[in-house]
PDB file of C-alpha atoms in Angstrom:
ATOM      1  CA  MET A   1      93.674   2.914  -9.411  1.00 59.00           C
ATOM      2  CA  ASN A   2      92.948   5.282  -6.552  1.00 56.00           C
ATOM      3  CA  LEU A   3      95.340   7.518  -4.664  1.00 50.00           C
ATOM      4  CA  ARG A   4      95.478   5.137  -1.711  1.00 56.00           C
ATOM      5  CA  ASN A   5      96.742   2.262  -3.912  1.00 45.00           C
ATOM      6  CA  ILE A   6      99.333   4.504  -5.551  1.00 46.00           C
ATOM      7  CA  ILE A   7     100.636   5.599  -2.148  1.00 48.00           C
ATOM      8  CA  ALA A   8     100.796   1.972  -0.985  1.00 43.00           C
ATOM      9  CA  ILE A   9     102.744   0.933  -4.102  1.00 47.00           C
ATOM     10  CA  LEU A  10     105.170   3.846  -3.706  1.00 43.00           C
ATOM     11  CA  GLY A  11     105.664   2.966  -0.031  1.00 47.00           C
ATOM     12  CA  ILE A  12     106.453  -0.665  -0.858  1.00 49.00           C
ATOM     13  CA  ALA A  13     108.861   0.426  -3.603  1.00 43.00           C
ATOM     14  CA  LEU A  14     110.675   2.758  -1.178  1.00 46.00           C
ATOM     15  CA  VAL A  15     110.968   0.055   1.466  1.00 45.00           C
ATOM     16  CA  LEU A  16     112.272  -2.526  -1.000  1.00 42.00           C
ATOM     17  CA  GLY A  17     114.641  -0.027  -2.608  1.00 45.00           C
ATOM     18  CA  GLY A  18     115.884   1.027   0.810  1.00 48.00           C
ATOM     19  CA  CYS A  19     116.495  -2.599   1.787  1.00 47.00           C
ATOM     20  CA  ALA A  20     118.726  -3.136  -1.252  1.00 48.00           C
ATOM     21  CA  GLY A  21     120.942  -0.250  -0.131  1.00 51.00           C
ATOM     22  CA  MET A  22     121.132  -1.666   3.391  1.00 72.00           C
ATOM     23  CA  GLN A  23     122.875  -4.877   2.340  1.00 90.00           C
ATOM     24  CA  PRO A  24     126.142  -5.330   4.250  1.00 92.00           C
ATOM     25  CA  VAL A  25     129.380  -4.519   2.439  1.00 92.00           C
ATOM     26  CA  ALA A  26     131.149  -7.665   1.284  1.00 90.00           C
ATOM     27  CA  GLU A  27     134.758  -7.940   2.450  1.00 88.00           C
ATOM     28  CA  ALA A  28     135.919  -7.937  -1.192  1.00 88.00           C
ATOM     29  CA  ASP A  29     134.241  -4.539  -1.720  1.00 89.00           C
ATOM     30  CA  ARG A  30     136.062  -2.853   1.172  1.00 93.00           C
ATOM     31  CA  THR A  31     139.151  -2.265  -0.997  1.00 96.00           C
ATOM     32  CA  PHE A  32     139.302  -1.472  -4.698  1.00 97.00           C
ATOM     33  CA  GLU A  33     141.724  -0.210  -7.310  1.00 97.00           C
ATOM     34  CA  ARG A  34     141.962   1.177 -10.791  1.00 97.00           C
ATOM     35  CA  VAL A  35     144.793   1.197 -13.330  1.00 98.00           C
ATOM     36  CA  VAL A  36     144.997   4.408 -15.349  1.00 98.00           C
ATOM     37  CA  GLU A  37     146.923   4.574 -18.606  1.00 98.00           C
ATOM     38  CA  ALA A  38     149.132   7.672 -18.944  1.00 97.00           C
ATOM     39  CA  PRO A  39     150.728   7.277 -22.386  1.00 96.00           C
ATOM     40  CA  ASN A  40     153.980   9.131 -23.069  1.00 95.00           C
ATOM     41  CA  HIS A  41     154.512   9.993 -19.391  1.00 96.00           C
ATOM     42  CA  SER A  42     157.476   8.758 -17.395  1.00 96.00           C
ATOM     43  CA  LYS A  43     157.217   7.342 -13.907  1.00 97.00           C
ATOM     44  CA  GLU A  44     158.900  10.540 -12.652  1.00 96.00           C
ATOM     45  CA  GLN A  45     156.356  12.798 -14.401  1.00 95.00           C
ATOM     46  CA  ILE A  46     153.491  10.757 -12.966  1.00 97.00           C
ATOM     47  CA  TYR A  47     155.080  10.908  -9.491  1.00 97.00           C
ATOM     48  CA  THR A  48     155.578  14.684  -9.578  1.00 95.00           C
ATOM     49  CA  SER A  49     152.080  15.360 -10.907  1.00 95.00           C
ATOM     50  CA  THR A  50     150.514  13.065  -8.321  1.00 95.00           C
ATOM     51  CA  LYS A  51     152.312  14.938  -5.532  1.00 93.00           C
ATOM     52  CA  ILE A  52     151.065  18.242  -6.984  1.00 92.00           C
ATOM     53  CA  TRP A  53     147.509  16.878  -7.226  1.00 94.00           C
ATOM     54  CA  ILE A  54     147.598  15.726  -3.591  1.00 93.00           C
ATOM     55  CA  ALA A  55     148.941  19.113  -2.452  1.00 89.00           C
ATOM     56  CA  GLU A  56     146.211  20.949  -4.372  1.00 90.00           C
ATOM     57  CA  ASN A  57     143.331  18.676  -3.326  1.00 89.00           C
ATOM     58  CA  PHE A  58     144.014  17.824   0.305  1.00 85.00           C
ATOM     59  CA  LYS A  59     144.379  20.353   3.105  1.00 75.00           C
ATOM     60  CA  SER A  60     147.972  19.452   3.939  1.00 62.00           C
ATOM     61  CA  ALA A  61     149.911  17.089   1.717  1.00 57.00           C
ATOM     62  CA  LYS A  62     152.609  16.776   4.394  1.00 63.00           C
ATOM     63  CA  SER A  63     150.197  15.497   7.047  1.00 70.00           C
ATOM     64  CA  VAL A  64     148.301  13.348   4.526  1.00 86.00           C
ATOM     65  CA  ILE A  65     151.228  11.391   3.071  1.00 91.00           C
ATOM     66  CA  GLU A  66     152.313   8.338   5.081  1.00 92.00           C
ATOM     67  CA  LEU A  67     154.838   6.909   2.580  1.00 95.00           C
ATOM     68  CA  ASP A  68     156.587   8.797  -0.185  1.00 95.00           C
ATOM     69  CA  SER A  69     159.071   6.814  -2.288  1.00 96.00           C
ATOM     70  CA  LYS A  70     160.050   8.460  -5.549  1.00 96.00           C
ATOM     71  CA  GLU A  71     162.501   5.650  -6.336  1.00 96.00           C
ATOM     72  CA  ASP A  72     159.837   2.947  -5.969  1.00 96.00           C
ATOM     73  CA  GLY A  73     157.081   5.111  -7.476  1.00 96.00           C
ATOM     74  CA  ILE A  74     154.762   4.787  -4.465  1.00 97.00           C
ATOM     75  CA  ILE A  75     152.765   7.348  -2.520  1.00 97.00           C
ATOM     76  CA  ILE A  76     150.452   6.287   0.302  1.00 96.00           C
ATOM     77  CA  GLY A  77     148.312   8.798   2.115  1.00 93.00           C
ATOM     78  CA  ASN A  78     145.182   9.324   4.158  1.00 93.00           C
ATOM     79  CA  GLY A  79     142.443  11.610   2.951  1.00 93.00           C
ATOM     80  CA  ILE A  80     138.936  12.747   3.821  1.00 93.00           C
ATOM     81  CA  ILE A  81     136.184  13.785   1.432  1.00 94.00           C
ATOM     82  CA  GLN A  82     132.625  14.936   1.962  1.00 93.00           C
ATOM     83  CA  TYR A  83     130.126  12.106   1.581  1.00 96.00           C
ATOM     84  CA  PRO A  84     129.152  12.290  -2.121  1.00 94.00           C
ATOM     85  CA  CYS A  85     125.412  12.752  -1.688  1.00 88.00           C
ATOM     86  CA  SER A  86     122.957  14.271  -4.118  1.00 85.00           C
ATOM     87  CA  GLY A  87     119.384  15.495  -4.026  1.00 87.00           C
ATOM     88  CA  MET A  88     117.258  14.723  -1.004  1.00 87.00           C
ATOM     89  CA  GLY A  89     119.911  12.366   0.396  1.00 78.00           C
ATOM     90  CA  CYS A  90     122.025  15.401   1.259  1.00 84.00           C
ATOM     91  CA  LEU A  91     119.491  16.555   3.830  1.00 85.00           C
ATOM     92  CA  ALA A  92     120.412  13.743   6.195  1.00 84.00           C
ATOM     93  CA  LYS A  93     124.046  13.259   5.134  1.00 90.00           C
ATOM     94  CA  SER A  94     125.367  16.769   4.539  1.00 88.00           C
ATOM     95  CA  ASP A  95     127.796  16.580   7.472  1.00 92.00           C
ATOM     96  CA  TRP A  96     129.058  13.055   6.729  1.00 95.00           C
ATOM     97  CA  LYS A  97     132.756  12.574   5.958  1.00 95.00           C
ATOM     98  CA  VAL A  98     134.564   9.688   4.257  1.00 96.00           C
ATOM     99  CA  PRO A  99     138.094   9.036   5.587  1.00 95.00           C
ATOM    100  CA  PHE A 100     140.194   6.628   3.484  1.00 95.00           C
ATOM    101  CA  THR A 101     143.699   5.431   2.639  1.00 96.00           C
ATOM    102  CA  MET A 102     144.879   5.967  -0.938  1.00 97.00           C
ATOM    103  CA  ARG A 103     147.900   4.323  -2.537  1.00 97.00           C
ATOM    104  CA  VAL A 104     149.308   5.297  -5.919  1.00 98.00           C
ATOM    105  CA  ASP A 105     151.816   2.978  -7.602  1.00 98.00           C
ATOM    106  CA  MET A 106     153.549   4.439 -10.654  1.00 98.00           C
ATOM    107  CA  LYS A 107     155.312   3.018 -13.701  1.00 97.00           C
ATOM    108  CA  ASP A 108     156.176   4.548 -17.031  1.00 97.00           C
ATOM    109  CA  ASN A 109     152.933   5.190 -18.972  1.00 97.00           C
ATOM    110  CA  LYS A 110     150.520   4.183 -16.188  1.00 97.00           C
ATOM    111  CA  PHE A 111     149.642   4.277 -12.524  1.00 98.00           C
ATOM    112  CA  LYS A 112     147.439   2.261 -10.183  1.00 98.00           C
ATOM    113  CA  ILE A 113     145.304   3.988  -7.571  1.00 98.00           C
ATOM    114  CA  SER A 114     144.048   1.813  -4.686  1.00 98.00           C
ATOM    115  CA  PHE A 115     141.697   2.588  -1.806  1.00 97.00           C
ATOM    116  CA  SER A 116     141.368   0.878   1.575  1.00 97.00           C
ATOM    117  CA  ASN A 117     140.356   1.685   5.178  1.00 96.00           C
ATOM    118  CA  ILE A 118     137.245   3.434   3.861  1.00 97.00           C
ATOM    119  CA  LYS A 119     135.144   4.716   6.725  1.00 96.00           C
ATOM    120  CA  LEU A 120     132.200   6.948   7.492  1.00 96.00           C
ATOM    121  CA  SER A 121     132.142   9.681  10.085  1.00 95.00           C
ATOM    122  CA  TRP A 122     129.407  12.029  11.267  1.00 95.00           C
ATOM    123  CA  PRO A 123     128.842  14.164  14.353  1.00 93.00           C
ATOM    124  CA  ALA A 124     126.199  13.606  17.010  1.00 92.00           C
ATOM    125  CA  SER A 125     122.969  15.440  16.320  1.00 87.00           C
ATOM    126  CA  TYR A 126     119.758  16.417  18.051  1.00 85.00           C
ATOM    127  CA  SER A 127     116.609  17.233  16.098  1.00 82.00           C
ATOM    128  CA  SER A 128     112.937  17.374  17.072  1.00 85.00           C
ATOM    129  CA  GLY A 129     113.658  15.729  20.416  1.00 87.00           C
ATOM    130  CA  ILE A 130     115.586  12.841  18.850  1.00 88.00           C
ATOM    131  CA  SER A 131     119.256  12.372  19.701  1.00 89.00           C
ATOM    132  CA  SER A 132     121.562  10.558  17.282  1.00 88.00           C
ATOM    133  CA  PRO A 133     125.056   9.508  18.363  1.00 93.00           C
ATOM    134  CA  ALA A 134     128.215  10.344  16.446  1.00 94.00           C
ATOM    135  CA  TYR A 135     129.758   7.635  14.282  1.00 95.00           C
ATOM    136  CA  ASP A 136     133.309   6.975  13.127  1.00 94.00           C
ATOM    137  CA  GLY A 137     133.742   3.502  11.727  1.00 95.00           C
ATOM    138  CA  PRO A 138     133.600   1.256   8.695  1.00 95.00           C
ATOM    139  CA  VAL A 139     131.117   1.657   5.864  1.00 96.00           C
ATOM    140  CA  ASN A 140     128.498  -0.952   6.674  1.00 94.00           C
ATOM    141  CA  SER A 141     125.902  -0.607   3.915  1.00 95.00           C
ATOM    142  CA  GLN A 142     126.515  -1.541   0.302  1.00 95.00           C
ATOM    143  CA  GLY A 143     124.369   1.431  -0.730  1.00 93.00           C
ATOM    144  CA  ASP A 144     126.812   3.848   0.915  1.00 95.00           C
ATOM    145  CA  MET A 145     129.806   2.050  -0.610  1.00 96.00           C
ATOM    146  CA  ASP A 146     128.150   2.193  -4.051  1.00 95.00           C
ATOM    147  CA  VAL A 147     127.994   5.997  -3.700  1.00 95.00           C
ATOM    148  CA  ILE A 148     131.521   6.410  -2.292  1.00 97.00           C
ATOM    149  CA  LYS A 149     133.407   4.128  -4.708  1.00 97.00           C
ATOM    150  CA  PRO A 150     132.859   6.147  -7.947  1.00 97.00           C
ATOM    151  CA  ALA A 151     133.755   9.393  -6.146  1.00 97.00           C
ATOM    152  CA  LEU A 152     137.097   7.938  -5.052  1.00 97.00           C
ATOM    153  CA  LEU A 153     137.848   6.220  -8.370  1.00 97.00           C
ATOM    154  CA  LYS A 154     137.305   9.576 -10.107  1.00 97.00           C
ATOM    155  CA  PHE A 155     140.577  10.683  -8.498  1.00 97.00           C
ATOM    156  CA  GLY A 156     142.335   8.633 -11.187  1.00 97.00           C
ATOM    157  CA  ASP A 157     140.892  10.890 -13.906  1.00 97.00           C
ATOM    158  CA  GLU A 158     141.806  13.982 -11.894  1.00 96.00           C
ATOM    159  CA  ILE A 159     145.398  12.821 -11.409  1.00 96.00           C
ATOM    160  CA  LEU A 160     145.660  11.998 -15.135  1.00 96.00           C
ATOM    161  CA  ALA A 161     144.415  15.506 -15.971  1.00 95.00           C
ATOM    162  CA  SER A 162     147.062  16.892 -13.602  1.00 93.00           C
ATOM    163  CA  ILE A 163     149.743  14.806 -15.332  1.00 93.00           C
ATOM    164  CA  ASN A 164     148.683  16.104 -18.745  1.00 91.00           C
ATOM    165  CA  SER A 165     148.398  19.685 -17.474  1.00 88.00           C
ATOM    166  CA  ASN A 166     151.790  19.662 -15.776  1.00 76.00           C
ATOM    167  CA  LYS A 167     153.507  18.319 -18.886  1.00 64.00           C
ATOM    168  CA  SER A 168     152.113  21.200 -20.953  1.00 58.00           C
ATOM    169  CA  LYS A 169     153.105  23.722 -18.248  1.00 61.00           C
ATOM    170  CA  SER A 170     156.683  22.436 -18.150  1.00 53.00           C
ATOM    171  CA  ASP A 171     157.347  24.167 -21.467  1.00 54.00           C
ATOM    172  CA  TRP A 172     156.291  27.685 -20.457  1.00 51.00           C
TER     173      TRP A 172
END
């Protein structure tokens, strides 16, 4: 096989791989949730630790939180993260942001974290004579959603770690 054939095969593979990531996001994939077990933790401990986690991980917990009901065990807030890119993908997406709505429902020994209103946002750019407009709207490609979803769901592990850490700190 000569170099020309190898380049042609790689080109076809990139095009086909790129097409898979360009599939539209199904309506069912626009919201998702995860239940996280938190054994031996009360609803109140989970609530307090979640509030601490939000305060430590978002710029301003007060401006982020839309609903805060300790009695019902519900916190709903809006957040923004950097687009979770890696490798060469970061060259084109380093200034992308992912705004979202996060809801945490708490019970004794567990909590459910849900995500909705997931969007993409990036500024206008100009490079090598090519102008690209700004964007602030829904995630349209399944490839982008497949990258964003695990980054958001990881918050459940981070909140659980905060719950465990705050319980051990309460006995200082």
